[in-house]
PDB file of C-alpha atoms in Angstrom:
ATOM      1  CA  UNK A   1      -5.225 -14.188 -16.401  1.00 69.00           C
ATOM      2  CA  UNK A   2      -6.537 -12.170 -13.198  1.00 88.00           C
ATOM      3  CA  UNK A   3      -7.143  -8.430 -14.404  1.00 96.00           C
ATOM      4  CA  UNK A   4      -4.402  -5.873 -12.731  1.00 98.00           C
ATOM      5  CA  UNK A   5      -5.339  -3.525  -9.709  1.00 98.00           C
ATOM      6  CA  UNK A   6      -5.369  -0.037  -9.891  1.00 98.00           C
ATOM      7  CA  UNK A   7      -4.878   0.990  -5.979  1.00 98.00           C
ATOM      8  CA  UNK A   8      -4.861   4.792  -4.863  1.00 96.00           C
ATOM      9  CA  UNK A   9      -3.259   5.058  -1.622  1.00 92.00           C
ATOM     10  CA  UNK A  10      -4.646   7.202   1.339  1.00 92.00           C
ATOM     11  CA  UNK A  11      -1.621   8.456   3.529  1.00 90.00           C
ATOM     12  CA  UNK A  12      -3.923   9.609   6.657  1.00 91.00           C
ATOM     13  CA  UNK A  13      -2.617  11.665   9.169  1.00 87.00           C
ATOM     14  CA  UNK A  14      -4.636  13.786  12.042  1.00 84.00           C
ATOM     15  CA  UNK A  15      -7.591  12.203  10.450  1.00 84.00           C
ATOM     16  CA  UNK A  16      -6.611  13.970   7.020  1.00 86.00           C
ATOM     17  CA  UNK A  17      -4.831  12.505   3.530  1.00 86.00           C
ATOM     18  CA  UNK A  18      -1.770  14.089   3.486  1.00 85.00           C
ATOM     19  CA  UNK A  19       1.237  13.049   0.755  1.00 71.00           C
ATOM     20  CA  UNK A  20       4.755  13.550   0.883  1.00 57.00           C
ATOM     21  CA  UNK A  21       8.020  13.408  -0.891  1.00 56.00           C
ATOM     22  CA  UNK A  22      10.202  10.113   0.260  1.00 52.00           C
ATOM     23  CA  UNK A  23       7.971  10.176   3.583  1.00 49.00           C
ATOM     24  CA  UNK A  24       8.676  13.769   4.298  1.00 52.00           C
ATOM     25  CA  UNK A  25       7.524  17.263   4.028  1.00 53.00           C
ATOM     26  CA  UNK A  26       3.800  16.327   4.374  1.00 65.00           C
ATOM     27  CA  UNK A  27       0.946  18.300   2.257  1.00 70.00           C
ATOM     28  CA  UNK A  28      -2.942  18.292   3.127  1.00 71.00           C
ATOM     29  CA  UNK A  29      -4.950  16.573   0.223  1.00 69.00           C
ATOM     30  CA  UNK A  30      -8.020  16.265   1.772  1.00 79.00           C
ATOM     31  CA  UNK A  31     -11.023  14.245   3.872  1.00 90.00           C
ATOM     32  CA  UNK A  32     -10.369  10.435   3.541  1.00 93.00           C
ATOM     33  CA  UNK A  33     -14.081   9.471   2.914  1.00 95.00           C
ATOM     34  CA  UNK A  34     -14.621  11.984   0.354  1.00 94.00           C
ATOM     35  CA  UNK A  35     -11.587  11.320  -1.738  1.00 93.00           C
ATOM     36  CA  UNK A  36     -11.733   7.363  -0.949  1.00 95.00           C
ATOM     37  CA  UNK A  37     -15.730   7.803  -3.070  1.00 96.00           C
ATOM     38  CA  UNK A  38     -14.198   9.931  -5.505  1.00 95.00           C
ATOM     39  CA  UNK A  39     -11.600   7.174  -6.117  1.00 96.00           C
ATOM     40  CA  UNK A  40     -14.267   4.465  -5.980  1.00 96.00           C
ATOM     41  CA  UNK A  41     -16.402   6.161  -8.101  1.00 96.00           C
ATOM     42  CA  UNK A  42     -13.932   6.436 -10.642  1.00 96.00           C
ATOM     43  CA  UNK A  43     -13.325   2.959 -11.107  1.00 97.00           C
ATOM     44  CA  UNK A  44     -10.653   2.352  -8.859  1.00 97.00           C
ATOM     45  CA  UNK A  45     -10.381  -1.677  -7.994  1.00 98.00           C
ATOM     46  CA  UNK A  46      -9.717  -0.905  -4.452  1.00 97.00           C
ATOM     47  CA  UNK A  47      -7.681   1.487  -1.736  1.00 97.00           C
ATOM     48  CA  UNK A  48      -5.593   1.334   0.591  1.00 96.00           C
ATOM     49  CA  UNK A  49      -5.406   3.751   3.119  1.00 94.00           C
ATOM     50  CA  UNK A  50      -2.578   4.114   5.952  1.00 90.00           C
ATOM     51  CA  UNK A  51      -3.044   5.948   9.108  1.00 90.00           C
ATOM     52  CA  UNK A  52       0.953   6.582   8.750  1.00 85.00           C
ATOM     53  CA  UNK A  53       1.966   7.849  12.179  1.00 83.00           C
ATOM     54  CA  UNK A  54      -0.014   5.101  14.242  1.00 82.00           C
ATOM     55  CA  UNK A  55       3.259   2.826  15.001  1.00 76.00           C
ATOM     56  CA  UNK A  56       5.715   5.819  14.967  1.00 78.00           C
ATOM     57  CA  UNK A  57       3.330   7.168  17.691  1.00 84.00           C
ATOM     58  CA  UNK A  58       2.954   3.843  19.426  1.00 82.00           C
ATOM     59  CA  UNK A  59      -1.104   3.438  18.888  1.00 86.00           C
ATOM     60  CA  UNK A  60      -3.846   2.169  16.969  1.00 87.00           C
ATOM     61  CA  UNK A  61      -5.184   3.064  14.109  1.00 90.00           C
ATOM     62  CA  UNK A  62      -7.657   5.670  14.076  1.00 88.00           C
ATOM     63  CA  UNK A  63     -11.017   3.566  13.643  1.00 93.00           C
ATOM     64  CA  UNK A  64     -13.324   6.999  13.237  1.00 91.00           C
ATOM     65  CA  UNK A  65     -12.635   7.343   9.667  1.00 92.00           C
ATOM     66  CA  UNK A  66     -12.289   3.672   8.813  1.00 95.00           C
ATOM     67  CA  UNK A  67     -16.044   3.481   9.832  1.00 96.00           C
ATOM     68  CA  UNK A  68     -16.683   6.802   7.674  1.00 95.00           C
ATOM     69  CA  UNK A  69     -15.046   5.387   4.707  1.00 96.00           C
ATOM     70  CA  UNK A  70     -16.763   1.873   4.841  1.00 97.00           C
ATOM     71  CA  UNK A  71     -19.863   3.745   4.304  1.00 97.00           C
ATOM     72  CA  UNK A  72     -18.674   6.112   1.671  1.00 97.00           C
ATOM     73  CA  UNK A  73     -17.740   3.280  -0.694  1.00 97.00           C
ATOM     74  CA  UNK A  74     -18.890  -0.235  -2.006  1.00 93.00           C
ATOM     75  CA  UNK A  75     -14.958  -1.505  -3.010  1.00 97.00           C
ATOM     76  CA  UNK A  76     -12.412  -3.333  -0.811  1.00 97.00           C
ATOM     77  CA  UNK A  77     -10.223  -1.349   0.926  1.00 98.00           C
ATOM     78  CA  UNK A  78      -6.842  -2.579   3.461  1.00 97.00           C
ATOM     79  CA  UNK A  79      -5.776  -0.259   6.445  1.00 97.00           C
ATOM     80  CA  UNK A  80      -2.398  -0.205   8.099  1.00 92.00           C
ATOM     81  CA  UNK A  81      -1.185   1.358  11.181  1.00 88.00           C
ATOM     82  CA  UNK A  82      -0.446   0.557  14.450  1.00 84.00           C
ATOM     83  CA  UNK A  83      -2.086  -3.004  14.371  1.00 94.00           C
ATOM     84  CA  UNK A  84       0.002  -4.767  16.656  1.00 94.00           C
ATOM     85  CA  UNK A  85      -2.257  -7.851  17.597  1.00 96.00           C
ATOM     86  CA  UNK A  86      -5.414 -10.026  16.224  1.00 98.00           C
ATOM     87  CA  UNK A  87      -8.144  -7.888  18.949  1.00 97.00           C
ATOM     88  CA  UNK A  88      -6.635  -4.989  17.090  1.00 96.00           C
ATOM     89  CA  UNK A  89      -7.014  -6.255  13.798  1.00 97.00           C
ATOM     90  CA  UNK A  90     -10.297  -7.453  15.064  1.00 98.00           C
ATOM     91  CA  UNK A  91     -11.458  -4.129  15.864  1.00 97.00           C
ATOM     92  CA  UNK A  92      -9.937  -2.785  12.562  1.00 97.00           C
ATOM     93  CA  UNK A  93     -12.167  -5.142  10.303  1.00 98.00           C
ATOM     94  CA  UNK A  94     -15.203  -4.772  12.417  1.00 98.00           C
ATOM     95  CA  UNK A  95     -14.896  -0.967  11.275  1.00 97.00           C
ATOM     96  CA  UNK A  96     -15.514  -2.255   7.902  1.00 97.00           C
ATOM     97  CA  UNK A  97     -11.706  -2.971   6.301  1.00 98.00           C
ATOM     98  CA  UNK A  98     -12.100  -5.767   4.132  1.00 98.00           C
ATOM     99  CA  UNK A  99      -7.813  -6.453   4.723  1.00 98.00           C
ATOM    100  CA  UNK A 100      -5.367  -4.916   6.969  1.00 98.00           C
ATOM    101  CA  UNK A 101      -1.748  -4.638   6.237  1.00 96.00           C
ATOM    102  CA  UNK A 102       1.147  -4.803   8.547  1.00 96.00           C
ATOM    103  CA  UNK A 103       4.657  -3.182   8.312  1.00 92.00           C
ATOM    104  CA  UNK A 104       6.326  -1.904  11.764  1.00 91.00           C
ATOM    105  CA  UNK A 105       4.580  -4.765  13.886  1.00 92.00           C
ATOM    106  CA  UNK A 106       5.460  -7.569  11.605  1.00 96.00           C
ATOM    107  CA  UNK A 107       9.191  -6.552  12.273  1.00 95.00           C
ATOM    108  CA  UNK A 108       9.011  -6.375  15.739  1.00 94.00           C
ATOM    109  CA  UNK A 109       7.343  -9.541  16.287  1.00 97.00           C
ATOM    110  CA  UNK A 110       7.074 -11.797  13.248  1.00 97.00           C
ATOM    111  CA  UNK A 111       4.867 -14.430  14.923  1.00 98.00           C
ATOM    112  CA  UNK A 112       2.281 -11.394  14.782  1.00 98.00           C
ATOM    113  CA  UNK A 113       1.680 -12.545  11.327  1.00 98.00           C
ATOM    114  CA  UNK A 114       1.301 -15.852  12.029  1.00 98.00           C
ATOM    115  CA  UNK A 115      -1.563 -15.473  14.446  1.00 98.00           C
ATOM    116  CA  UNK A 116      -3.304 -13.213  11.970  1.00 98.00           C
ATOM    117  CA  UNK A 117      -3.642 -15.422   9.411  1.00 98.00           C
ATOM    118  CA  UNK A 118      -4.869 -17.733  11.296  1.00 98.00           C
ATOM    119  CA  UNK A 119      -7.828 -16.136  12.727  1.00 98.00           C
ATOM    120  CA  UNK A 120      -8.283 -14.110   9.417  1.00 98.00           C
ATOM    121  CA  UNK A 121      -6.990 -15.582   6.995  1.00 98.00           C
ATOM    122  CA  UNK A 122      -4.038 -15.269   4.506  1.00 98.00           C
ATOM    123  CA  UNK A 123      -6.610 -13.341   1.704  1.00 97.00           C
ATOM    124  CA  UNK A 124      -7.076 -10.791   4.474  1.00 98.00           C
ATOM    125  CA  UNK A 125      -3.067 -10.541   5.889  1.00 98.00           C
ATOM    126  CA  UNK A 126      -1.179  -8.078   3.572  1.00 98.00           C
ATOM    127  CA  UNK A 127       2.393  -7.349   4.759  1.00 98.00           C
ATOM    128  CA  UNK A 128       3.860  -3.991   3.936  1.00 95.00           C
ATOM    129  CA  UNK A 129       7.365  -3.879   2.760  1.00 96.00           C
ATOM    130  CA  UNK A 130       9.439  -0.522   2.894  1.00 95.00           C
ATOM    131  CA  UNK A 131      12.667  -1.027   1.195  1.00 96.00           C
ATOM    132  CA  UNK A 132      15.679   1.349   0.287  1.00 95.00           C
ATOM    133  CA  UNK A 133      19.146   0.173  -1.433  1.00 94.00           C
ATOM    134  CA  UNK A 134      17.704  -3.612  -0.805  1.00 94.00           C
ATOM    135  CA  UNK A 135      17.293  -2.906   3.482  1.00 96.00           C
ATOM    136  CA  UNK A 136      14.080  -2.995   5.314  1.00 96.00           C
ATOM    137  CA  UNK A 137      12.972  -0.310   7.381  1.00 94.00           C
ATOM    138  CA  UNK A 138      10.285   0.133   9.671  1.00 90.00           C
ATOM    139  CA  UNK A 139       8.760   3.461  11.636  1.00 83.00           C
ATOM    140  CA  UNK A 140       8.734   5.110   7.727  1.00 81.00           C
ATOM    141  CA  UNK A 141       5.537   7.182   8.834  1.00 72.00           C
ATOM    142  CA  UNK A 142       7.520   9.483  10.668  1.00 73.00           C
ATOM    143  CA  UNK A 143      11.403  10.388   8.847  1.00 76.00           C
ATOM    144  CA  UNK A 144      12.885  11.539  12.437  1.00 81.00           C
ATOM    145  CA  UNK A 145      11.627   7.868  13.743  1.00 84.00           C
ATOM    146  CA  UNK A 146      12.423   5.436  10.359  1.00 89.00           C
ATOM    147  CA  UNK A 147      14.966   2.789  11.457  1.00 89.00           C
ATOM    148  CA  UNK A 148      16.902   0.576   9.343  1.00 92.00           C
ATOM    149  CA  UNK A 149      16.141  -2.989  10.410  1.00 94.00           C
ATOM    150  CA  UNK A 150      18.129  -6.005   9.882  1.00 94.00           C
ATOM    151  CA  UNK A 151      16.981  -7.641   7.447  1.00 96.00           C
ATOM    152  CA  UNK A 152      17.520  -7.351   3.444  1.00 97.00           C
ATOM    153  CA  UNK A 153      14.427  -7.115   1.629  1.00 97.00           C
ATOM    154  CA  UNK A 154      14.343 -10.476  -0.012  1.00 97.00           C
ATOM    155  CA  UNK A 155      15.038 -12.350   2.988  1.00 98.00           C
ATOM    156  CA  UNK A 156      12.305 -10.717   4.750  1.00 98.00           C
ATOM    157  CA  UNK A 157       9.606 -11.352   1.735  1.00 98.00           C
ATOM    158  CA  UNK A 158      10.888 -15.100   2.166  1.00 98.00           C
ATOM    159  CA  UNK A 159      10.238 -14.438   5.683  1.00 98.00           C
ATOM    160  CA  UNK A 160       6.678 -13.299   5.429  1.00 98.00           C
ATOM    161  CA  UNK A 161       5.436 -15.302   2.954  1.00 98.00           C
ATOM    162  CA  UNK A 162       6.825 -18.780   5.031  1.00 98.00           C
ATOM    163  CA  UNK A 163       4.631 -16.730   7.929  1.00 98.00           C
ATOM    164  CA  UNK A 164       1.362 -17.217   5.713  1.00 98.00           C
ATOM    165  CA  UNK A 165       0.809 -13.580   4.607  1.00 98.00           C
ATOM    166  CA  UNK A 166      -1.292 -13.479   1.448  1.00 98.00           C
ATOM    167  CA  UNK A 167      -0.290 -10.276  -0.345  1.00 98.00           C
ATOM    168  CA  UNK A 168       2.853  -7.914  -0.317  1.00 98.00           C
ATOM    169  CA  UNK A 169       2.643  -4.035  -0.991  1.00 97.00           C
ATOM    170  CA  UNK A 170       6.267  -2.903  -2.004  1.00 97.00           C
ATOM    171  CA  UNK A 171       7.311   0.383  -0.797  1.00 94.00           C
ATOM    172  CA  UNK A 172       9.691   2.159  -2.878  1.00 94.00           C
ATOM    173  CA  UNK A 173      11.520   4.582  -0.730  1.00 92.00           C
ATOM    174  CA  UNK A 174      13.433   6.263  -2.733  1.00 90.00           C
ATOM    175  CA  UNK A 175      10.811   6.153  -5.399  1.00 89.00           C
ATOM    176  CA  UNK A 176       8.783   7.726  -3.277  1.00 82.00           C
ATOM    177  CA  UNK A 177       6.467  11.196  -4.759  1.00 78.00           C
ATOM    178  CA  UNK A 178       9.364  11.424  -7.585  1.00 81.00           C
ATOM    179  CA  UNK A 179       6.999  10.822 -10.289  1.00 88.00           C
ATOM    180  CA  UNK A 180      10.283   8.883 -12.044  1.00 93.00           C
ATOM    181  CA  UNK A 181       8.661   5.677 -11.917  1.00 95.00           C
ATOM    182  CA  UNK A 182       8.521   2.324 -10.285  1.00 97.00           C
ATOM    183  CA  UNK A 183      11.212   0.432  -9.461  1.00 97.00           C
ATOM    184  CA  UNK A 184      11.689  -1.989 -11.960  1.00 97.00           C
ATOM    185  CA  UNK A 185      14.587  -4.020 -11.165  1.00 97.00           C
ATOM    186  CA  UNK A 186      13.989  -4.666  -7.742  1.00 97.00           C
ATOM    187  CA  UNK A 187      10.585  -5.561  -8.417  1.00 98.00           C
ATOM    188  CA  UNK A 188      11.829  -7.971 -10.917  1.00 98.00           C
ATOM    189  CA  UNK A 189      13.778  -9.617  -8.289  1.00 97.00           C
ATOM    190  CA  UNK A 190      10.973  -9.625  -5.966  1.00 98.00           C
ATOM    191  CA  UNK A 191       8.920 -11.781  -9.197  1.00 97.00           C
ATOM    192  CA  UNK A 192      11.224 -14.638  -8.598  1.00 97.00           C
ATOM    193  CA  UNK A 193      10.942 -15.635  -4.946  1.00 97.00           C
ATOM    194  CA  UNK A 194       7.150 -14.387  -4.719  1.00 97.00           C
ATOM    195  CA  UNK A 195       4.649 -16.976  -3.971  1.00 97.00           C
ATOM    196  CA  UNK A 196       1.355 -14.308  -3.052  1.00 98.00           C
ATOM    197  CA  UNK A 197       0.151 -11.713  -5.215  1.00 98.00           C
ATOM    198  CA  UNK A 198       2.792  -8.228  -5.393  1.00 98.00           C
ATOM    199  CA  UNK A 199       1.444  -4.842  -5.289  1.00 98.00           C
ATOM    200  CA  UNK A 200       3.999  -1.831  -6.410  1.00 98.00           C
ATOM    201  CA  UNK A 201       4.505   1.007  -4.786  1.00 96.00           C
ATOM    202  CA  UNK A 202       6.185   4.373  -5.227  1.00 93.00           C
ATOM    203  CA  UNK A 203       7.148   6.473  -8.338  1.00 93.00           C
ATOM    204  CA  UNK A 204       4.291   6.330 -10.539  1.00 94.00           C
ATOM    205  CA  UNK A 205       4.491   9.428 -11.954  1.00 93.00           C
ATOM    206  CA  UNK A 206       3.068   8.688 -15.687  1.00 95.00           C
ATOM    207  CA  UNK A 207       0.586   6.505 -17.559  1.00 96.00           C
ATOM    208  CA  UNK A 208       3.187   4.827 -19.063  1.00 97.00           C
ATOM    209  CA  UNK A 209       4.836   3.643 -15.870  1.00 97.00           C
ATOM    210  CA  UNK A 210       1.561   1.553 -14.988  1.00 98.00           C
ATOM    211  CA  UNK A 211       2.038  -0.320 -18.266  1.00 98.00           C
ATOM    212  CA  UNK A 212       6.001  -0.466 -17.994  1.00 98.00           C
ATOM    213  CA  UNK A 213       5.287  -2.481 -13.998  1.00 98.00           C
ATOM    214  CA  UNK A 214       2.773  -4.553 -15.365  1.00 98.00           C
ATOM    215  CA  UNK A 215       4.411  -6.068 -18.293  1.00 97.00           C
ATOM    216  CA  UNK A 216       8.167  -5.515 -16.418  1.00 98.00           C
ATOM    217  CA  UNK A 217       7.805  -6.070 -13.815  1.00 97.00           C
ATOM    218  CA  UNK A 218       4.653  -8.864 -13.757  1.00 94.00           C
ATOM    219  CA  UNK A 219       3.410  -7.610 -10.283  1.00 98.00           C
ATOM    220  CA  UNK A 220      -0.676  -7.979  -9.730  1.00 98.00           C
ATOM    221  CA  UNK A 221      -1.132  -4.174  -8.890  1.00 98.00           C
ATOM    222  CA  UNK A 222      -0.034  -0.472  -9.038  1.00 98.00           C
ATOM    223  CA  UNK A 223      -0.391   1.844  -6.557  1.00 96.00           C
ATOM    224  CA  UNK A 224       0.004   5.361  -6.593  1.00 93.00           C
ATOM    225  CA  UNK A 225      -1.298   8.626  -4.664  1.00 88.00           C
ATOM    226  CA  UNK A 226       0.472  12.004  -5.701  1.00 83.00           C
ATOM    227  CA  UNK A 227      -0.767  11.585  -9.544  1.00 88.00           C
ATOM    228  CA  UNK A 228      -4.236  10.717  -8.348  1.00 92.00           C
ATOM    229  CA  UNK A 229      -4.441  12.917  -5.912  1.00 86.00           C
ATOM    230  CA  UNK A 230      -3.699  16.431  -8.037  1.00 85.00           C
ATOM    231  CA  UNK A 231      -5.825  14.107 -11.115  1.00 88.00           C
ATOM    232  CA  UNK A 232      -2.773  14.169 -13.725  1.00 90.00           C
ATOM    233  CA  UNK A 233      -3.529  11.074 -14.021  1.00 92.00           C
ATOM    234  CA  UNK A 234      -7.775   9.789 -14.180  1.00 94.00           C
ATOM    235  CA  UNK A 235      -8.626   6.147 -13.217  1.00 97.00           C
ATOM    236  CA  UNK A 236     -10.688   5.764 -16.190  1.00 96.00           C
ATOM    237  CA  UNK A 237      -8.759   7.028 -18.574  1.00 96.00           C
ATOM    238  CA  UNK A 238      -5.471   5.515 -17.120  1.00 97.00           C
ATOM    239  CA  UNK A 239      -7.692   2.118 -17.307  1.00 97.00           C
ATOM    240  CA  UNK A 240      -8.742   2.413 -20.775  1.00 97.00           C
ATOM    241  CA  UNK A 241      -5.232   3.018 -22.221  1.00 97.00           C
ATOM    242  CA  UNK A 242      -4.104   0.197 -20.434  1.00 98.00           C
ATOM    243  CA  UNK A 243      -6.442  -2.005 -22.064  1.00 97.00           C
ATOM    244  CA  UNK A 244      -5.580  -0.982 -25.274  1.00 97.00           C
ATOM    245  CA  UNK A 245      -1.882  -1.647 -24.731  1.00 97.00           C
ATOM    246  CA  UNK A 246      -3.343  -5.248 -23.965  1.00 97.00           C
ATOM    247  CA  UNK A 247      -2.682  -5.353 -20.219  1.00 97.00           C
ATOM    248  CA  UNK A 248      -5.477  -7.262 -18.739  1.00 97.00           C
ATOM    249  CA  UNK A 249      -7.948  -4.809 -16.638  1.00 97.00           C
ATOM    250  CA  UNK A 250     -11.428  -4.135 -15.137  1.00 95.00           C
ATOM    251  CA  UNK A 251     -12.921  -1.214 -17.266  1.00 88.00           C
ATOM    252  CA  UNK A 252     -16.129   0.085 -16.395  1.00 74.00           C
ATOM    253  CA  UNK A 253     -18.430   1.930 -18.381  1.00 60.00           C
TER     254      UNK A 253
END
């Protein structure tokens, strides 16, 4: 069995990690290179970092700090925002992103995921899902901008996984900075109709809920930001009392 993923998430805006409560009310948490080393060198199996106002604002993702956290760390990280076509994504990897992942774009213009797995590849295509009450929505960087689309979750994850893309991030909306834990059920339903690896998102709020999502919920990562970002929560130890509760994960020494 693959060992899980433990993913801290880097919510950039303005060229700074910020975190919020269900998308809103935005708090500075820091310099994205600095805490994307601290998270890789405390054991963290990779990062994700979203430069969340890039399709709410209509442009790219800002490539000056992608560059500065390629050097800062020697772990794969995926960036989303704003990538709206493959010379985009292009320039994206060439900053040193070892995946991007694609939310707002993917719902305007489906084929967009199509064309970047095949120039990329499927390993390197993740497809961001934000989902509230089963509904999709897309523009969640910004709360005054979020639109409900028209799809309902699990049609779109059928959707996007008959387009090629190789990994899914669910985005908990409602789970959101609560610290009440991940959501379960719908995650569960996800399990059944998902062909690519499933990364959960939002809610983490306790040790325990990384071992209830794993064994619940059977999903191939965790993410999380507020509890590793104010360090209730440490990497290693988080990793080491996952082992022990027999849930199959990379511990370093």
């Amino acid at each position: 069995m693959l060992a899980k993923r433990i993913i801290p998430c880097l919510d950039i805006k303005n060229g700074r990690v910020v975190k919020g409560i269900q998308f809103k009310d935005h708090k500075d948490m820091g310099d994205p290179a600095a805490l994307a080393k601290y998270y890789s060198d405390q054991g963290a199996d990779e990062l994700v970092l979203y430069d969340i106002t890039a399709s709410p604002e209509g442009r790219e993702v800002d490539l000056s700090w992608v560059e500065k956290v390629a050097r800062a760390i020697n772990i794969p990280f995926s960036v989303a925002g704003g990538i709206r076509s493959v010379s985009q994504a292009k320039r994206v990897f060439e900053a040193g992103a070892d995946k991007i992942s694609v939310n707002t774009p993917a719902l305007e213009r489906p084929e967009l995921i199509n064309e970047l797995v095949s120039k990329f590849g499927a390993q390197a295509v993740v497809i961001g899902v934000d989902v509230r009450d089963g509904e999709i929505y897309s523009n969640t960087g910004d709360w005054k901008k979020t639109l409900k689309t028209q799809w309902t979750a699990l049609e779109w994850i059928q959707e996007v996984q008959t387009r090629g893309a190789g990994e899914l991030v669910i985005n908990s909306m409602a789970q959101d900075g609560t610290k009440n834990g991940y959501d379960i059920l719908f995650l569960q339903a996800v399990a059944r109709i998902a062909t690519v690896p499933v990364i959960a998102s939002g809610g983490a709020g306790s040790r325990e809920h990384f071992k209830e999502v794993f064994e619940k919920a059977l999903v191939d990562g965790a993410l999380a930001a507020s509890m590793f970002h104010s360090h209730a929560i440490q990497i290693p130890k988080l990793k080491a009392y996952l082992a022990q509760s027999n849930i199959p994960i990379r511990v370093t020494s």
